[in-house]
XYZ file of C-alpha atoms in Angstrom:
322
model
C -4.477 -11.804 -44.656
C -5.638 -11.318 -41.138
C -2.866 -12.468 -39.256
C -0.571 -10.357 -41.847
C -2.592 -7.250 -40.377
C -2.174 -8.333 -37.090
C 1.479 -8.533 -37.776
C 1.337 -5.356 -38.885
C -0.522 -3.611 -36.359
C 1.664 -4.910 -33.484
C 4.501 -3.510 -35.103
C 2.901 -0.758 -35.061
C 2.054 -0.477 -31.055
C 5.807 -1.372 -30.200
C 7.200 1.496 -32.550
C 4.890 3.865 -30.730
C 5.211 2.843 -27.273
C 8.977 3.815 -27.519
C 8.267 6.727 -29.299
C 9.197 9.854 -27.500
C 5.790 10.846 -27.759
C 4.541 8.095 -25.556
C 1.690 7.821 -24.828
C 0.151 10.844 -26.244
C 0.733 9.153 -30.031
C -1.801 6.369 -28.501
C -4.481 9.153 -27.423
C -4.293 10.874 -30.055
C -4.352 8.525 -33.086
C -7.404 9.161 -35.515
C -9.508 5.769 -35.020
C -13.173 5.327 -36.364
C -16.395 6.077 -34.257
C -17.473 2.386 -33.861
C -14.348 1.025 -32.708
C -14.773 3.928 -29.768
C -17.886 3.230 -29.108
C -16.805 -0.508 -28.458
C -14.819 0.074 -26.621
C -16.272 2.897 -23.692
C -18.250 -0.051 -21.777
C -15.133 -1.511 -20.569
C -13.310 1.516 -20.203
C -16.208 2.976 -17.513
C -16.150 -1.042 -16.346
C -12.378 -0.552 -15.251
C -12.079 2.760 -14.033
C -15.424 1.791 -11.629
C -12.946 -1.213 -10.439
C -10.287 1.011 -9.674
C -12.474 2.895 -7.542
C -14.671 0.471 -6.525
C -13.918 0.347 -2.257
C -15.465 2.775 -0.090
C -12.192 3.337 1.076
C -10.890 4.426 -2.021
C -14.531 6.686 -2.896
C -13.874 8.640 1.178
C -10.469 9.279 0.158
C -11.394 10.417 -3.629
C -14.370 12.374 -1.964
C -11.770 14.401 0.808
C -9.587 14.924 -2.094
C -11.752 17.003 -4.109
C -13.279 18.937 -0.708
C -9.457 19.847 -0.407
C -9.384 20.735 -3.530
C -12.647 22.582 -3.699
C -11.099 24.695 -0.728
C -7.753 25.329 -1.990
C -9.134 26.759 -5.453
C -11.489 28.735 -3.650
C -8.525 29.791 -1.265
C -6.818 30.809 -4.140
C -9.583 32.959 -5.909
C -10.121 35.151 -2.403
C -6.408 35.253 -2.398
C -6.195 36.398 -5.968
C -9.267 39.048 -5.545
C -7.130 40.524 -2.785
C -4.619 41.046 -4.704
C -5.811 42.674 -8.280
C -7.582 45.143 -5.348
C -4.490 45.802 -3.795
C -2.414 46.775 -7.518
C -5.444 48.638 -8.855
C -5.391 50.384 -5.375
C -1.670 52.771 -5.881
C -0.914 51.640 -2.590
C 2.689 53.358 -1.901
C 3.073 52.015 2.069
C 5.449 49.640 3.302
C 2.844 47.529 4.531
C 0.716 47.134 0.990
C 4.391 46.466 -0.307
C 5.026 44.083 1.773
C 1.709 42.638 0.942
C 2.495 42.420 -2.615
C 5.230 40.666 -1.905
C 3.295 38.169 0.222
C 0.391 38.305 -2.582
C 3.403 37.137 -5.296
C 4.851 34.214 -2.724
C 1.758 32.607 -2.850
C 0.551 32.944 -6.547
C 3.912 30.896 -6.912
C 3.308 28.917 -4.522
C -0.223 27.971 -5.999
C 1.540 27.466 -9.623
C 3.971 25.237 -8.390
C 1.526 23.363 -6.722
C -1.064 23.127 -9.760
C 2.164 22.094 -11.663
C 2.788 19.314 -9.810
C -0.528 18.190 -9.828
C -0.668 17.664 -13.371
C 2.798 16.243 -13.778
C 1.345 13.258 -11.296
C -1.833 13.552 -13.630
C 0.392 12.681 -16.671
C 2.299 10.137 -14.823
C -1.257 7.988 -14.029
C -2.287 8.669 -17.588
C 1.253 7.009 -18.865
C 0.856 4.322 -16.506
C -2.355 3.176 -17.513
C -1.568 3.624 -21.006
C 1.367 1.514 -20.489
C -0.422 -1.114 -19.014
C -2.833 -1.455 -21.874
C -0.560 -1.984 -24.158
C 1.366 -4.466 -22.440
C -2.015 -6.343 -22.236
C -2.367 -5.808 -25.692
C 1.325 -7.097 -26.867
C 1.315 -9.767 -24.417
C -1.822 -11.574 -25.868
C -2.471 -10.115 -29.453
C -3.832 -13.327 -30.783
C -5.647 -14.610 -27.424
C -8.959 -16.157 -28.716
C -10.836 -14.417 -26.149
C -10.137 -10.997 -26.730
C -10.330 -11.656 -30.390
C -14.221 -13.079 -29.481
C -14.635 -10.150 -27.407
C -13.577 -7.447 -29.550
C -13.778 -9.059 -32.859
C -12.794 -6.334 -35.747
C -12.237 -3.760 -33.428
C -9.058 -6.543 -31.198
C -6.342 -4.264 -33.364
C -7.548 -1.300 -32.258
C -7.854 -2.255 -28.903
C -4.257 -0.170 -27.923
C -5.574 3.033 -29.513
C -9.256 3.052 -28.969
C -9.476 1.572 -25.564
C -6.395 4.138 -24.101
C -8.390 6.958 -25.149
C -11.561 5.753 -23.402
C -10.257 5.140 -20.162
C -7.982 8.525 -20.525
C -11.056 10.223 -21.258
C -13.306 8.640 -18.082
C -10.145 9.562 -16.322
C -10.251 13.366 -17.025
C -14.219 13.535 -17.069
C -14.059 12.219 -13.730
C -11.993 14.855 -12.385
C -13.785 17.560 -14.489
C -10.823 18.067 -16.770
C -10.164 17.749 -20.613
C -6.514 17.209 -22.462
C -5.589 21.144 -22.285
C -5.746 20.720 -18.742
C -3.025 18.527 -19.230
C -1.165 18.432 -22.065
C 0.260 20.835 -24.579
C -2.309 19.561 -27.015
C -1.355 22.090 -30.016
C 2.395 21.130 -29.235
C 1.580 17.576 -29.540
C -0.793 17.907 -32.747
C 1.572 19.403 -35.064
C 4.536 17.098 -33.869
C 2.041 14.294 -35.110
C 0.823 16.088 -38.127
C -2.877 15.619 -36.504
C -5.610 18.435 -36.264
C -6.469 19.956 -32.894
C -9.999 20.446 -34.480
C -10.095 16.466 -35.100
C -8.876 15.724 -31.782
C -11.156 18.375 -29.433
C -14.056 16.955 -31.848
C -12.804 13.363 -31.213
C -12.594 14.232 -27.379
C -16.181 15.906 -27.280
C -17.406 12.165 -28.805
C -15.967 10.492 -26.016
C -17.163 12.445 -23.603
C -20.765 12.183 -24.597
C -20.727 8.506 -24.898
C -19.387 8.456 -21.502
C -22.075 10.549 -20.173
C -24.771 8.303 -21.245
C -22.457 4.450 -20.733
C -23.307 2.710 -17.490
C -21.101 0.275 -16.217
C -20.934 -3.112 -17.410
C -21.710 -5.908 -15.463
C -18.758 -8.748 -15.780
C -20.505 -11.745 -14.530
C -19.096 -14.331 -12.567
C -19.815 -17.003 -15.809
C -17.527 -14.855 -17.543
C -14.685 -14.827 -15.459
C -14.431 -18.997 -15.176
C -11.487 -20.129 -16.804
C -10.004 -16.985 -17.880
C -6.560 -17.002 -18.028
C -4.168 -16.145 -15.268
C -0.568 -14.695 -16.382
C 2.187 -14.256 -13.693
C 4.323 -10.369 -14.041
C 6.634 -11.561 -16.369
C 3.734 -12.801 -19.155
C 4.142 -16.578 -18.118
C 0.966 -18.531 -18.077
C 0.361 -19.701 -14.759
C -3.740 -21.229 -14.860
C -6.776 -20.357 -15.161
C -9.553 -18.941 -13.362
C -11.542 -21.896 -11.167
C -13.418 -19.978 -8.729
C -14.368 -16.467 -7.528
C -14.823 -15.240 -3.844
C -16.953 -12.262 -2.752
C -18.170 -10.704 0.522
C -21.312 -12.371 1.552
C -21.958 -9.288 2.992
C -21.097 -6.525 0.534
C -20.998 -8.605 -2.482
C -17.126 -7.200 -3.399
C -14.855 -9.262 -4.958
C -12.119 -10.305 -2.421
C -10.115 -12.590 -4.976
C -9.931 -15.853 -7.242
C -9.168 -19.613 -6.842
C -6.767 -19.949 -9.680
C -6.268 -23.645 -10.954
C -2.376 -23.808 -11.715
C -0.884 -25.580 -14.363
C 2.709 -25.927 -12.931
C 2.552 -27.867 -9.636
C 5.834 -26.199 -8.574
C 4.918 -22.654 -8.859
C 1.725 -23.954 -6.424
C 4.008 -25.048 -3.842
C 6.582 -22.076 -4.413
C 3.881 -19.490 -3.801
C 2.222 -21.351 -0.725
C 5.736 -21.628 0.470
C 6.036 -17.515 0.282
C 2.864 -16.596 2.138
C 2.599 -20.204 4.279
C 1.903 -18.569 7.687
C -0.590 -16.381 6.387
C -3.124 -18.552 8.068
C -5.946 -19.134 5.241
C -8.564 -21.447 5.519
C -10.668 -23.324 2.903
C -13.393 -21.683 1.262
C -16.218 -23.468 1.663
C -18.867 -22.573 -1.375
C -16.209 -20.044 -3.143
C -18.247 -17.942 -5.185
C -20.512 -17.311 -1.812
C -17.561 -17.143 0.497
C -17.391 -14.037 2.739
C -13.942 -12.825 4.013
C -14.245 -12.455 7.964
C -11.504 -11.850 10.124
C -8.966 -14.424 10.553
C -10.252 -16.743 7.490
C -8.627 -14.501 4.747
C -5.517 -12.191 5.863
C -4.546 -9.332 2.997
C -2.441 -10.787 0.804
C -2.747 -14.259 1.995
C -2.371 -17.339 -0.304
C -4.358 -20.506 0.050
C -3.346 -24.222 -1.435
C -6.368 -26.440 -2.439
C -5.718 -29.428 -4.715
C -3.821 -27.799 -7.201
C -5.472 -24.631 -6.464
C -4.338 -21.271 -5.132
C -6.285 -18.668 -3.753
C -5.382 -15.051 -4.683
C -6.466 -11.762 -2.986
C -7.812 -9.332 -5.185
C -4.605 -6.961 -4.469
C -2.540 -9.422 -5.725
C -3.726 -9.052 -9.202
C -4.820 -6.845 -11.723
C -7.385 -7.546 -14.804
C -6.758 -7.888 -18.295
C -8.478 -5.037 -19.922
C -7.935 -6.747 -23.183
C -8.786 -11.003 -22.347
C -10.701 -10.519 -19.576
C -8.297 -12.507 -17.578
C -6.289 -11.358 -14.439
C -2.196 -10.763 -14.241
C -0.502 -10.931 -11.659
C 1.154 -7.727 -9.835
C 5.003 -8.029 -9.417
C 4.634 -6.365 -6.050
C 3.150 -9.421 -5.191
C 5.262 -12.506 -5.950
């Protein structure tokens, strides 16, 4: 009976992932409460580790400055200019200032328009990426530990989590993005369900604090190459000695040739051994970006070179990569 709904449910995710409505069908699907609340600890756990270098915070921080001072650019701009049509000015110059005034309102739309098309690019990316987890591994025993009832809702639930982190983050909400009346009725759903759905999220979030994956967690998690091919399993972790981040995994491989392929690829990388992994710090020289290392049927992997499994736990690798 069980794997019959699981059966069912995956047929499900593949019909709407190449729905046209992708992947506002996924964000928008009616799922219960508890399966939401699940499901918002790993969602705030993910978006922290995309976001998670201070390089990445400084540039996320100058961003919103920029974009602090554009907006209020925009609103001195736009007081200038209801003063100068309530004014009757009849002069060249104030017409030539409404002329200026209406080059840069369009300006300022085009611009806010292409903001939120990138917006709704990230938000189908990420969606896209969960379900691929999802698909790839629907019967993996350790999601199925993980998430238990709630593993078959994992495509629906856990999209509109990490959506919603997204846009809370950035201080916005769907309308800010989407057409979300459009997009109700063409689903038959009700915008009152889905603001009230949206509000829910929201005030989880505000209260969640971020998971801690520990490092006993991540041992022997599976490691999947691009293309969904099992490659090993998770032997080791290294971190910064320093700054305790994550700089990558020792993966123990399962396919001797795919060791000596990939050491082959990135052999004059120059990486050392590791000497007590899990408290090995990344200095310069030992560990070059990118760099893989061969140990006894082990590679080394940066963490660029791979992404985690929001749904097993485990880590795939990026194509970009290999």
């Amino acid at each position: 009976m069980r794997s019959r709904r699981r059966r069912i449910e995956k047929e499900k995710v593949i019909a709407y992932r190449r729905s046209k409505l992708f992947p506002w069908n996924f964000i928008f699907e009616d799922v219960e409460p508890a399966a939401i609340e699940h499901f918002v600890p790993y969602a705030v756990q993910v978006l922290g580790d995309l976001r998670n270098s201070g390089e990445e915070n400084a540039k996320t921080a100058t961003e919103a400055k920029a974009s602090t001072e554009e907006a209020l650019a925009w609103a001195s701009s736009a007081t200038v200019r209801r003063r100068m049509w309530s004014g009757g000015a009849s002069s060249v110059g104030a017409s030539r200032g409404r002329l200026r005034g209406l080059r840069e309102e369009q300006k300022d739309a085009e611009a806010r328009k292409g903001e939120k098309e990138r917006l709704r690019e990230r938000i189908r990316e990420e969606v896209h990426l969960v379900v691929s987890d999802f698909l790839s591994d629907t019967d993996d025993e350790d999601a199925l530990r993980m998430h238990g009832d709630f593993a078959m809702l994992f495509p629906f639930a856990f999209s509109q989590c990490l959506v919603q982190a997204m846009l809370q983050k950035l201080n916005l909400r769907l309308e800010d993005v989407i057409d979300v009346r459009a997009i109700s009725e063409l689903m038959g759903v009700s915008v009152h369900d889905i603001r009230r759905r949206e509000d829910f999220i929201r005030d989880l979030l505000a209260h969640q604090r971020n998971m801690r994956f520990l490092g006993a967690n991540i041992f022997g998690k599976k490691v999947m190459s691009a293309e969904g091919e099992r490659i090993g399993s998770v032997a080791d972790i290294i971190f910064d000695a320093e700054t305790g981040i994550l700089r990558g995994i020792m993966v123990k491989t399962e396919k001797r040739e795919w060791v000596e392929e990939s050491a082959a690829k990135e052999g004059e990388r120059g990486v050392s051994s590791a000497s007590s992994a899990t408290q090995f710090a990344e200095k310069s020289g030992e560990v070059k970006r990118g760099g893989v290392e061969r140990r006894k049927g082990s590679v080394y992997l940066p963490i660029q070179a791979v992404r985690f499994n929001s749904y097993n736990g485990g880590f795939v690798l990026k194509s970009t990569v290999f």
